[in-house]
Amino acid sequence: MRVCPLLGLHALGILGCGSSGGDGDRDPSDYTSSTGPDHCGDVTGSEEWAADLNPHTISCSVYVEGGSVTVRPGTVVQVANDAGLYVSYRGERGGLVLDGTASDPVVFEGAASSERGAWSGIAIYDAADDAQLSFQHAEISGAGGYYTYGNIHVEAAEPVVSNVVLSRSEEAGFYFTSGARFADGSSNITVLDSAQSGAMAADNADSFPEAGADLGDNDDPRIWLGGGDVVVPVTWGNPGVAYALGSSVYLEGTANTPAVLTVQAGVQVEVANDVGIYLSYRGGASGLVTEGTAADPVLFTAAQTREPGAWSGIGAYDAVDDDAFRLAHTTVEYGGGYYTYGNIDCHGANPTIDNVALETSEEAGFYFTDGARFADGSIALTCTGNAQAGSIGVDGADSVPEPGAALTGNDWDVVYVQPGDLTESATWGDLGVPYAAGTIYLEGTGANPTVLTLEAGTTLAFTNDAGLYVSYRGGAAALVAEGTEVAPVTFTAAEFREAGAWSGISMDDATVDAQSSLAGIVVEFGGGYYSYGNIHLDDASPTIAGATITDSEEWGIYLGGDASPAISDTTYARNGSGTLGP
């Protein structure tokens, strides 16, 4: 007669306790134990434990070394305190099959206590025979104690786990490490009333079976992932709970096989303090693809402290495969800490973004440098709650996507343009917030002059003593402002709104006059730091029309050498040395 254990989960309706057979009408009475009911010590041959001797007991730890144990439908195994069932612990090939059915599951539970951690658990090690590792229709409860970290503790092995309930673990329901994976065919895993649902390595999380998973009813329902190097493509599906990343992940593949992490719709990744996700940090090819949707976005957030800079963020370097760096309907929040400068920190990597929100960074929402750009087709970027909206190299500023941009609500609502040389023509549009810049030099060649075009409504604000220098080093260049009366192009101070706060616009004799047109502009608070006007012209003669030139520490427009600009409809006010001069 079958025994229905009082400590099991049958009363909760999670596993059946009927007498009818399942899986082809197999019945517990079809099987006979080859040994038992007490088990202790080494198993070196083939053993069968069946319901005819229920309840079986493990009175001291059992070590399957060179043998195998098959536990048949309806068998109940009660384990003494601190004892466990170990497969290949000493390095001999071993196997374990839990052969339950839907109506007659296999049950492992504590012999003396139903408390968490009363016994050690089922532990499987790397010498185990994967072909003989199968847990089907089983309940394992009350383990995770005495040097194991889960009801099922697996190191470098690949069991099939299907229709299994793991409950009341002192640690995790399942703990997979050292390359351990769920084998194909795994499904329907339930973890409940445990300290946490599970733990495994980041590069093997793709093996966790989402189908039928139920992990929500635990002290910590998240699946904790160990970091380290991921060298092959990996997909993180949606298990219905968050992944919690406990240590940094480094995606480092090869040119032939980039290590691309794909994060599917609805997935939430929570990252521990000072931990990050790094793409190609050591030079290996990699990528990151998030497949969020409007209904099921992807979220990267902090695992422990929900505050700016709690975790590093996503760092991407120049060996990233840009075609495999795509973020869709994704939020990244609380990053920008621990040696990174943004929720997304790109060094020569060029992501495509589609409806991406970068929020609550200790630094910038995005930090792009070393030639990093937003790829063509990027749209709908939101940056809010950050120290500043974003920061980007001068050669990438034209890539910040205007369509759908929402860059307000930060401590400093600007996109900071890092100082440097712009050597290729670019157009900067109106982002709804200013570009705040350090010193910028426009330097092209005679064959390919660098032309910076600023569209109507654009504001370019310079930090203290910085300025915009056109052909300062002799390279051919031009500046075009396309302002209008209702949407002027504004050049102003980024920090202190006072005369001389920034240098101004300087144009030298290699300036391409015929291409330099400043229409509908406002220039204010310049004339500082070795400049003599809001606009300082040395042998340069641009066209200036519809301008408002105010609050220069020196001249409104300084004319040096043979400068002879074509000026019309221009207003001057509060310029220290006068309007035009000397």
PDB file of N, CA, C and O in Angstrom, residues 359-429:
ATOM      1  N   GLU A 359      17.724  55.928 -16.427  1.00  0.00           N
ATOM      2  CA  GLU A 359      17.183  56.671 -15.301  1.00  0.00           C
ATOM      3  C   GLU A 359      18.042  56.520 -14.052  1.00  0.00           C
ATOM      4  O   GLU A 359      18.617  55.471 -13.789  1.00  0.00           O
ATOM      5  N   THR A 360      18.101  57.600 -13.266  1.00  0.00           N
ATOM      6  CA  THR A 360      18.639  57.587 -11.897  1.00  0.00           C
ATOM      7  C   THR A 360      20.088  57.122 -11.842  1.00  0.00           C
ATOM      8  O   THR A 360      20.481  56.366 -10.956  1.00  0.00           O
ATOM      9  N   SER A 361      20.896  57.580 -12.797  1.00  0.00           N
ATOM     10  CA  SER A 361      22.326  57.298 -12.762  1.00  0.00           C
ATOM     11  C   SER A 361      23.036  58.288 -11.854  1.00  0.00           C
ATOM     12  O   SER A 361      22.665  59.462 -11.786  1.00  0.00           O
ATOM     13  N   GLU A 362      24.070  57.808 -11.199  1.00  0.00           N
ATOM     14  CA  GLU A 362      24.888  58.703 -10.386  1.00  0.00           C
ATOM     15  C   GLU A 362      25.677  59.664 -11.264  1.00  0.00           C
ATOM     16  O   GLU A 362      26.064  60.749 -10.826  1.00  0.00           O
ATOM     17  N   GLU A 363      25.902  59.280 -12.493  1.00  0.00           N
ATOM     18  CA  GLU A 363      26.609  60.120 -13.453  1.00  0.00           C
ATOM     19  C   GLU A 363      25.631  60.472 -14.582  1.00  0.00           C
ATOM     20  O   GLU A 363      24.575  61.015 -14.328  1.00  0.00           O
ATOM     21  N   ALA A 364      25.980  60.177 -15.806  1.00  0.00           N
ATOM     22  CA  ALA A 364      25.115  60.480 -16.945  1.00  0.00           C
ATOM     23  C   ALA A 364      24.183  59.309 -17.238  1.00  0.00           C
ATOM     24  O   ALA A 364      24.457  58.169 -16.881  1.00  0.00           O
ATOM     25  N   GLY A 365      23.075  59.624 -17.904  1.00  0.00           N
ATOM     26  CA  GLY A 365      22.248  58.536 -18.411  1.00  0.00           C
ATOM     27  C   GLY A 365      23.050  57.674 -19.367  1.00  0.00           C
ATOM     28  O   GLY A 365      23.117  56.461 -19.243  1.00  0.00           O
ATOM     29  N   PHE A 366      23.707  58.332 -20.344  1.00  0.00           N
ATOM     30  CA  PHE A 366      24.614  57.627 -21.245  1.00  0.00           C
ATOM     31  C   PHE A 366      25.950  58.361 -21.268  1.00  0.00           C
ATOM     32  O   PHE A 366      26.013  59.594 -21.180  1.00  0.00           O
ATOM     33  N   TYR A 367      27.024  57.602 -21.376  1.00  0.00           N
ATOM     34  CA  TYR A 367      28.368  58.152 -21.491  1.00  0.00           C
ATOM     35  C   TYR A 367      29.025  57.456 -22.663  1.00  0.00           C
ATOM     36  O   TYR A 367      29.297  56.253 -22.623  1.00  0.00           O
ATOM     37  N   PHE A 368      29.256  58.214 -23.754  1.00  0.00           N
ATOM     38  CA  PHE A 368      29.837  57.668 -24.971  1.00  0.00           C
ATOM     39  C   PHE A 368      31.162  58.389 -25.227  1.00  0.00           C
ATOM     40  O   PHE A 368      31.214  59.622 -25.242  1.00  0.00           O
ATOM     41  N   THR A 369      32.210  57.617 -25.477  1.00  0.00           N
ATOM     42  CA  THR A 369      33.512  58.208 -25.735  1.00  0.00           C
ATOM     43  C   THR A 369      34.296  57.311 -26.682  1.00  0.00           C
ATOM     44  O   THR A 369      33.836  56.245 -27.082  1.00  0.00           O
ATOM     45  N   ASP A 370      35.487  57.762 -27.081  1.00  0.00           N
ATOM     46  CA  ASP A 370      36.358  57.000 -27.985  1.00  0.00           C
ATOM     47  C   ASP A 370      35.659  56.670 -29.297  1.00  0.00           C
ATOM     48  O   ASP A 370      35.797  55.579 -29.841  1.00  0.00           O
ATOM     49  N   GLY A 371      34.891  57.621 -29.810  1.00  0.00           N
ATOM     50  CA  GLY A 371      34.212  57.427 -31.085  1.00  0.00           C
ATOM     51  C   GLY A 371      32.871  56.739 -31.003  1.00  0.00           C
ATOM     52  O   GLY A 371      32.250  56.457 -32.041  1.00  0.00           O
ATOM     53  N   ALA A 372      32.374  56.450 -29.803  1.00  0.00           N
ATOM     54  CA  ALA A 372      31.078  55.779 -29.669  1.00  0.00           C
ATOM     55  C   ALA A 372      29.961  56.669 -30.197  1.00  0.00           C
ATOM     56  O   ALA A 372      29.960  57.893 -30.008  1.00  0.00           O
ATOM     57  N   ARG A 373      28.984  56.047 -30.842  1.00  0.00           N
ATOM     58  CA  ARG A 373      27.852  56.750 -31.428  1.00  0.00           C
ATOM     59  C   ARG A 373      26.581  55.934 -31.239  1.00  0.00           C
ATOM     60  O   ARG A 373      26.621  54.709 -31.068  1.00  0.00           O
ATOM     61  N   PHE A 374      25.449  56.603 -31.296  1.00  0.00           N
ATOM     62  CA  PHE A 374      24.190  55.899 -31.456  1.00  0.00           C
ATOM     63  C   PHE A 374      24.081  55.499 -32.922  1.00  0.00           C
ATOM     64  O   PHE A 374      24.290  56.314 -33.825  1.00  0.00           O
ATOM     65  N   ALA A 375      23.745  54.234 -33.172  1.00  0.00           N
ATOM     66  CA  ALA A 375      23.654  53.760 -34.545  1.00  0.00           C
ATOM     67  C   ALA A 375      22.456  54.380 -35.254  1.00  0.00           C
ATOM     68  O   ALA A 375      21.473  54.786 -34.630  1.00  0.00           O
ATOM     69  N   ASP A 376      22.551  54.437 -36.572  1.00  0.00           N
ATOM     70  CA  ASP A 376      21.443  54.938 -37.375  1.00  0.00           C
ATOM     71  C   ASP A 376      20.185  54.139 -37.071  1.00  0.00           C
ATOM     72  O   ASP A 376      20.225  52.919 -36.885  1.00  0.00           O
ATOM     73  N   GLY A 377      19.062  54.846 -37.034  1.00  0.00           N
ATOM     74  CA  GLY A 377      17.794  54.190 -36.734  1.00  0.00           C
ATOM     75  C   GLY A 377      17.417  54.236 -35.274  1.00  0.00           C
ATOM     76  O   GLY A 377      16.325  53.797 -34.901  1.00  0.00           O
ATOM     77  N   SER A 378      18.301  54.763 -34.430  1.00  0.00           N
ATOM     78  CA  SER A 378      17.975  54.875 -33.006  1.00  0.00           C
ATOM     79  C   SER A 378      16.862  55.907 -32.808  1.00  0.00           C
ATOM     80  O   SER A 378      16.859  56.969 -33.441  1.00  0.00           O
ATOM     81  N   ILE A 379      15.928  55.593 -31.913  1.00  0.00           N
ATOM     82  CA  ILE A 379      14.806  56.490 -31.642  1.00  0.00           C
ATOM     83  C   ILE A 379      14.396  56.375 -30.177  1.00  0.00           C
ATOM     84  O   ILE A 379      14.739  55.423 -29.488  1.00  0.00           O
ATOM     85  N   ALA A 380      13.656  57.399 -29.744  1.00  0.00           N
ATOM     86  CA  ALA A 380      12.934  57.361 -28.466  1.00  0.00           C
ATOM     87  C   ALA A 380      13.851  57.075 -27.285  1.00  0.00           C
ATOM     88  O   ALA A 380      13.718  56.066 -26.593  1.00  0.00           O
ATOM     89  N   LEU A 381      14.766  58.003 -27.044  1.00  0.00           N
ATOM     90  CA  LEU A 381      15.666  57.925 -25.899  1.00  0.00           C
ATOM     91  C   LEU A 381      15.135  58.811 -24.786  1.00  0.00           C
ATOM     92  O   LEU A 381      14.887  60.000 -24.988  1.00  0.00           O
ATOM     93  N   THR A 382      15.001  58.224 -23.597  1.00  0.00           N
ATOM     94  CA  THR A 382      14.603  58.976 -22.408  1.00  0.00           C
ATOM     95  C   THR A 382      15.733  58.931 -21.393  1.00  0.00           C
ATOM     96  O   THR A 382      16.266  57.860 -21.101  1.00  0.00           O
ATOM     97  N   CYS A 383      16.098  60.105 -20.886  1.00  0.00           N
ATOM     98  CA  CYS A 383      17.073  60.191 -19.799  1.00  0.00           C
ATOM     99  C   CYS A 383      16.479  61.093 -18.731  1.00  0.00           C
ATOM    100  O   CYS A 383      16.237  62.281 -18.990  1.00  0.00           O
ATOM    101  N   THR A 384      16.254  60.553 -17.540  1.00  0.00           N
ATOM    102  CA  THR A 384      15.647  61.350 -16.483  1.00  0.00           C
ATOM    103  C   THR A 384      16.126  60.855 -15.127  1.00  0.00           C
ATOM    104  O   THR A 384      16.446  59.670 -14.969  1.00  0.00           O
ATOM    105  N   GLY A 385      16.198  61.771 -14.173  1.00  0.00           N
ATOM    106  CA  GLY A 385      16.602  61.411 -12.821  1.00  0.00           C
ATOM    107  C   GLY A 385      18.088  61.196 -12.659  1.00  0.00           C
ATOM    108  O   GLY A 385      18.540  60.735 -11.603  1.00  0.00           O
ATOM    109  N   ASN A 386      18.883  61.523 -13.689  1.00  0.00           N
ATOM    110  CA  ASN A 386      20.326  61.309 -13.650  1.00  0.00           C
ATOM    111  C   ASN A 386      21.042  62.582 -13.209  1.00  0.00           C
ATOM    112  O   ASN A 386      20.466  63.663 -13.179  1.00  0.00           O
ATOM    113  N   ALA A 387      22.334  62.447 -12.906  1.00  0.00           N
ATOM    114  CA  ALA A 387      23.120  63.651 -12.627  1.00  0.00           C
ATOM    115  C   ALA A 387      23.134  64.567 -13.841  1.00  0.00           C
ATOM    116  O   ALA A 387      23.048  65.790 -13.711  1.00  0.00           O
ATOM    117  N   GLN A 388      23.234  63.989 -15.038  1.00  0.00           N
ATOM    118  CA  GLN A 388      23.047  64.739 -16.277  1.00  0.00           C
ATOM    119  C   GLN A 388      22.478  63.789 -17.313  1.00  0.00           C
ATOM    120  O   GLN A 388      22.593  62.570 -17.182  1.00  0.00           O
ATOM    121  N   ALA A 389      21.877  64.364 -18.346  1.00  0.00           N
ATOM    122  CA  ALA A 389      21.202  63.509 -19.318  1.00  0.00           C
ATOM    123  C   ALA A 389      22.175  62.581 -20.022  1.00  0.00           C
ATOM    124  O   ALA A 389      21.929  61.377 -20.127  1.00  0.00           O
ATOM    125  N   GLY A 390      23.287  63.151 -20.519  1.00  0.00           N
ATOM    126  CA  GLY A 390      24.222  62.315 -21.237  1.00  0.00           C
ATOM    127  C   GLY A 390      25.527  63.023 -21.485  1.00  0.00           C
ATOM    128  O   GLY A 390      25.657  64.239 -21.276  1.00  0.00           O
ATOM    129  N   SER A 391      26.501  62.258 -21.949  1.00  0.00           N
ATOM    130  CA  SER A 391      27.811  62.791 -22.300  1.00  0.00           C
ATOM    131  C   SER A 391      28.310  62.016 -23.504  1.00  0.00           C
ATOM    132  O   SER A 391      28.204  60.785 -23.551  1.00  0.00           O
ATOM    133  N   ILE A 392      28.863  62.750 -24.496  1.00  0.00           N
ATOM    134  CA  ILE A 392      29.272  62.093 -25.733  1.00  0.00           C
ATOM    135  C   ILE A 392      30.432  62.848 -26.349  1.00  0.00           C
ATOM    136  O   ILE A 392      30.577  64.067 -26.152  1.00  0.00           O
ATOM    137  N   GLY A 393      31.280  62.134 -27.080  1.00  0.00           N
ATOM    138  CA  GLY A 393      32.391  62.766 -27.775  1.00  0.00           C
ATOM    139  C   GLY A 393      31.901  63.704 -28.854  1.00  0.00           C
ATOM    140  O   GLY A 393      30.802  63.533 -29.410  1.00  0.00           O
ATOM    141  N   VAL A 394      32.720  64.689 -29.186  1.00  0.00           N
ATOM    142  CA  VAL A 394      32.322  65.673 -30.183  1.00  0.00           C
ATOM    143  C   VAL A 394      32.022  65.017 -31.529  1.00  0.00           C
ATOM    144  O   VAL A 394      31.171  65.490 -32.291  1.00  0.00           O
ATOM    145  N   ASP A 395      32.699  63.899 -31.824  1.00  0.00           N
ATOM    146  CA  ASP A 395      32.475  63.217 -33.091  1.00  0.00           C
ATOM    147  C   ASP A 395      31.240  62.331 -33.075  1.00  0.00           C
ATOM    148  O   ASP A 395      30.878  61.750 -34.100  1.00  0.00           O
ATOM    149  N   GLY A 396      30.574  62.228 -31.933  1.00  0.00           N
ATOM    150  CA  GLY A 396      29.345  61.427 -31.870  1.00  0.00           C
ATOM    151  C   GLY A 396      28.108  62.223 -31.541  1.00  0.00           C
ATOM    152  O   GLY A 396      27.000  61.680 -31.523  1.00  0.00           O
ATOM    153  N   ALA A 397      28.278  63.535 -31.302  1.00  0.00           N
ATOM    154  CA  ALA A 397      27.138  64.336 -30.840  1.00  0.00           C
ATOM    155  C   ALA A 397      26.012  64.391 -31.852  1.00  0.00           C
ATOM    156  O   ALA A 397      24.838  64.533 -31.487  1.00  0.00           O
ATOM    157  N   ASP A 398      26.346  64.277 -33.135  1.00  0.00           N
ATOM    158  CA  ASP A 398      25.298  64.320 -34.155  1.00  0.00           C
ATOM    159  C   ASP A 398      24.442  63.059 -34.169  1.00  0.00           C
ATOM    160  O   ASP A 398      23.406  63.015 -34.844  1.00  0.00           O
ATOM    161  N   SER A 399      24.860  62.027 -33.426  1.00  0.00           N
ATOM    162  CA  SER A 399      24.120  60.756 -33.455  1.00  0.00           C
ATOM    163  C   SER A 399      23.057  60.648 -32.376  1.00  0.00           C
ATOM    164  O   SER A 399      22.254  59.714 -32.400  1.00  0.00           O
ATOM    165  N   VAL A 400      23.046  61.589 -31.423  1.00  0.00           N
ATOM    166  CA  VAL A 400      22.035  61.516 -30.358  1.00  0.00           C
ATOM    167  C   VAL A 400      20.658  61.614 -31.007  1.00  0.00           C
ATOM    168  O   VAL A 400      20.360  62.583 -31.704  1.00  0.00           O
ATOM    169  N   PRO A 401      19.810  60.616 -30.826  1.00  0.00           N
ATOM    170  CA  PRO A 401      18.567  60.578 -31.604  1.00  0.00           C
ATOM    171  C   PRO A 401      17.562  61.627 -31.153  1.00  0.00           C
ATOM    172  O   PRO A 401      17.193  61.691 -29.986  1.00  0.00           O
ATOM    173  N   GLU A 402      17.119  62.453 -32.112  1.00  0.00           N
ATOM    174  CA  GLU A 402      16.099  63.457 -31.814  1.00  0.00           C
ATOM    175  C   GLU A 402      14.694  62.884 -31.747  1.00  0.00           C
ATOM    176  O   GLU A 402      13.920  63.275 -30.862  1.00  0.00           O
ATOM    177  N   PRO A 403      14.302  61.973 -32.658  1.00  0.00           N
ATOM    178  CA  PRO A 403      12.903  61.515 -32.640  1.00  0.00           C
ATOM    179  C   PRO A 403      12.531  60.866 -31.299  1.00  0.00           C
ATOM    180  O   PRO A 403      13.150  59.897 -30.873  1.00  0.00           O
ATOM    181  N   GLY A 404      11.553  61.429 -30.632  1.00  0.00           N
ATOM    182  CA  GLY A 404      11.086  60.870 -29.374  1.00  0.00           C
ATOM    183  C   GLY A 404      11.977  61.127 -28.191  1.00  0.00           C
ATOM    184  O   GLY A 404      11.769  60.536 -27.123  1.00  0.00           O
ATOM    185  N   ALA A 405      12.974  62.009 -28.317  1.00  0.00           N
ATOM    186  CA  ALA A 405      13.893  62.254 -27.205  1.00  0.00           C
ATOM    187  C   ALA A 405      13.175  62.957 -26.061  1.00  0.00           C
ATOM    188  O   ALA A 405      12.387  63.874 -26.261  1.00  0.00           O
ATOM    189  N   ALA A 406      13.470  62.513 -24.827  1.00  0.00           N
ATOM    190  CA  ALA A 406      12.946  63.143 -23.603  1.00  0.00           C
ATOM    191  C   ALA A 406      14.095  63.148 -22.604  1.00  0.00           C
ATOM    192  O   ALA A 406      14.376  62.143 -21.961  1.00  0.00           O
ATOM    193  N   LEU A 407      14.755  64.301 -22.497  1.00  0.00           N
ATOM    194  CA  LEU A 407      16.022  64.365 -21.773  1.00  0.00           C
ATOM    195  C   LEU A 407      15.964  65.307 -20.580  1.00  0.00           C
ATOM    196  O   LEU A 407      17.006  65.778 -20.103  1.00  0.00           O
ATOM    197  N   THR A 408      14.791  65.554 -20.048  1.00  0.00           N
ATOM    198  CA  THR A 408      14.649  66.468 -18.917  1.00  0.00           C
ATOM    199  C   THR A 408      14.410  65.700 -17.622  1.00  0.00           C
ATOM    200  O   THR A 408      14.211  64.488 -17.619  1.00  0.00           O
ATOM    201  N   GLY A 409      14.432  66.458 -16.502  1.00  0.00           N
ATOM    202  CA  GLY A 409      14.220  65.842 -15.197  1.00  0.00           C
ATOM    203  C   GLY A 409      15.492  65.339 -14.569  1.00  0.00           C
ATOM    204  O   GLY A 409      15.456  64.552 -13.610  1.00  0.00           O
ATOM    205  N   ASN A 410      16.649  65.774 -15.088  1.00  0.00           N
ATOM    206  CA  ASN A 410      17.946  65.420 -14.526  1.00  0.00           C
ATOM    207  C   ASN A 410      18.471  66.578 -13.675  1.00  0.00           C
ATOM    208  O   ASN A 410      17.992  67.702 -13.759  1.00  0.00           O
ATOM    209  N   ASP A 411      19.485  66.320 -12.859  1.00  0.00           N
ATOM    210  CA  ASP A 411      20.096  67.418 -12.115  1.00  0.00           C
ATOM    211  C   ASP A 411      20.612  68.491 -13.065  1.00  0.00           C
ATOM    212  O   ASP A 411      20.505  69.692 -12.788  1.00  0.00           O
ATOM    213  N   TRP A 412      21.186  68.056 -14.187  1.00  0.00           N
ATOM    214  CA  TRP A 412      21.681  68.984 -15.210  1.00  0.00           C
ATOM    215  C   TRP A 412      21.117  68.515 -16.537  1.00  0.00           C
ATOM    216  O   TRP A 412      21.525  67.489 -17.070  1.00  0.00           O
ATOM    217  N   ASP A 413      20.158  69.225 -17.045  1.00  0.00           N
ATOM    218  CA  ASP A 413      19.469  68.822 -18.269  1.00  0.00           C
ATOM    219  C   ASP A 413      20.267  69.256 -19.494  1.00  0.00           C
ATOM    220  O   ASP A 413      19.920  70.223 -20.193  1.00  0.00           O
ATOM    221  N   VAL A 414      21.344  68.556 -19.752  1.00  0.00           N
ATOM    222  CA  VAL A 414      22.190  68.820 -20.908  1.00  0.00           C
ATOM    223  C   VAL A 414      22.706  67.507 -21.461  1.00  0.00           C
ATOM    224  O   VAL A 414      22.762  66.493 -20.758  1.00  0.00           O
ATOM    225  N   VAL A 415      23.086  67.544 -22.728  1.00  0.00           N
ATOM    226  CA  VAL A 415      23.959  66.520 -23.292  1.00  0.00           C
ATOM    227  C   VAL A 415      25.342  67.145 -23.379  1.00  0.00           C
ATOM    228  O   VAL A 415      25.564  68.103 -24.133  1.00  0.00           O
ATOM    229  N   TYR A 416      26.253  66.649 -22.552  1.00  0.00           N
ATOM    230  CA  TYR A 416      27.599  67.224 -22.503  1.00  0.00           C
ATOM    231  C   TYR A 416      28.407  66.696 -23.681  1.00  0.00           C
ATOM    232  O   TYR A 416      28.502  65.481 -23.906  1.00  0.00           O
ATOM    233  N   VAL A 417      28.993  67.621 -24.440  1.00  0.00           N
ATOM    234  CA  VAL A 417      29.857  67.273 -25.561  1.00  0.00           C
ATOM    235  C   VAL A 417      31.297  67.397 -25.089  1.00  0.00           C
ATOM    236  O   VAL A 417      31.750  68.485 -24.719  1.00  0.00           O
ATOM    237  N   GLN A 418      31.992  66.282 -25.098  1.00  0.00           N
ATOM    238  CA  GLN A 418      33.365  66.259 -24.596  1.00  0.00           C
ATOM    239  C   GLN A 418      34.278  67.078 -25.511  1.00  0.00           C
ATOM    240  O   GLN A 418      34.097  67.085 -26.733  1.00  0.00           O
ATOM    241  N   PRO A 419      35.236  67.796 -24.940  1.00  0.00           N
ATOM    242  CA  PRO A 419      36.107  68.636 -25.763  1.00  0.00           C
ATOM    243  C   PRO A 419      36.936  67.810 -26.730  1.00  0.00           C
ATOM    244  O   PRO A 419      37.258  66.650 -26.475  1.00  0.00           O
ATOM    245  N   GLY A 420      37.266  68.442 -27.851  1.00  0.00           N
ATOM    246  CA  GLY A 420      38.098  67.751 -28.822  1.00  0.00           C
ATOM    247  C   GLY A 420      37.932  68.323 -30.204  1.00  0.00           C
ATOM    248  O   GLY A 420      37.274  69.347 -30.405  1.00  0.00           O
ATOM    249  N   ASP A 421      38.539  67.651 -31.194  1.00  0.00           N
ATOM    250  CA  ASP A 421      38.506  68.088 -32.589  1.00  0.00           C
ATOM    251  C   ASP A 421      37.368  67.411 -33.332  1.00  0.00           C
ATOM    252  O   ASP A 421      37.205  66.178 -33.248  1.00  0.00           O
ATOM    253  N   LEU A 422      36.623  68.199 -34.080  1.00  0.00           N
ATOM    254  CA  LEU A 422      35.628  67.659 -35.004  1.00  0.00           C
ATOM    255  C   LEU A 422      36.233  67.745 -36.389  1.00  0.00           C
ATOM    256  O   LEU A 422      36.492  68.843 -36.908  1.00  0.00           O
ATOM    257  N   THR A 423      36.489  66.613 -37.018  1.00  0.00           N
ATOM    258  CA  THR A 423      37.215  66.573 -38.295  1.00  0.00           C
ATOM    259  C   THR A 423      36.333  66.145 -39.461  1.00  0.00           C
ATOM    260  O   THR A 423      36.814  66.075 -40.593  1.00  0.00           O
ATOM    261  N   GLU A 424      35.067  65.817 -39.177  1.00  0.00           N
ATOM    262  CA  GLU A 424      34.125  65.493 -40.240  1.00  0.00           C
ATOM    263  C   GLU A 424      32.865  66.311 -40.043  1.00  0.00           C
ATOM    264  O   GLU A 424      32.484  66.637 -38.911  1.00  0.00           O
ATOM    265  N   SER A 425      32.205  66.638 -41.134  1.00  0.00           N
ATOM    266  CA  SER A 425      31.014  67.477 -41.059  1.00  0.00           C
ATOM    267  C   SER A 425      29.923  66.785 -40.259  1.00  0.00           C
ATOM    268  O   SER A 425      29.779  65.556 -40.270  1.00  0.00           O
ATOM    269  N   ALA A 426      29.144  67.591 -39.555  1.00  0.00           N
ATOM    270  CA  ALA A 426      28.099  67.049 -38.688  1.00  0.00           C
ATOM    271  C   ALA A 426      26.974  68.065 -38.565  1.00  0.00           C
ATOM    272  O   ALA A 426      27.185  69.281 -38.719  1.00  0.00           O
ATOM    273  N   THR A 427      25.786  67.546 -38.266  1.00  0.00           N
ATOM    274  CA  THR A 427      24.633  68.397 -38.001  1.00  0.00           C
ATOM    275  C   THR A 427      24.096  68.061 -36.627  1.00  0.00           C
ATOM    276  O   THR A 427      23.833  66.890 -36.327  1.00  0.00           O
ATOM    277  N   TRP A 428      23.958  69.085 -35.802  1.00  0.00           N
ATOM    278  CA  TRP A 428      23.410  68.908 -34.468  1.00  0.00           C
ATOM    279  C   TRP A 428      22.015  69.499 -34.443  1.00  0.00           C
ATOM    280  O   TRP A 428      21.816  70.683 -34.753  1.00  0.00           O
ATOM    281  N   GLY A 429      21.051  68.669 -34.053  1.00  0.00           N
ATOM    282  CA  GLY A 429      19.673  69.112 -34.019  1.00  0.00           C
ATOM    283  C   GLY A 429      19.236  69.548 -32.634  1.00  0.00           C
ATOM    284  O   GLY A 429      19.998  69.467 -31.658  1.00  0.00           O
TER     285      GLY A 429
END
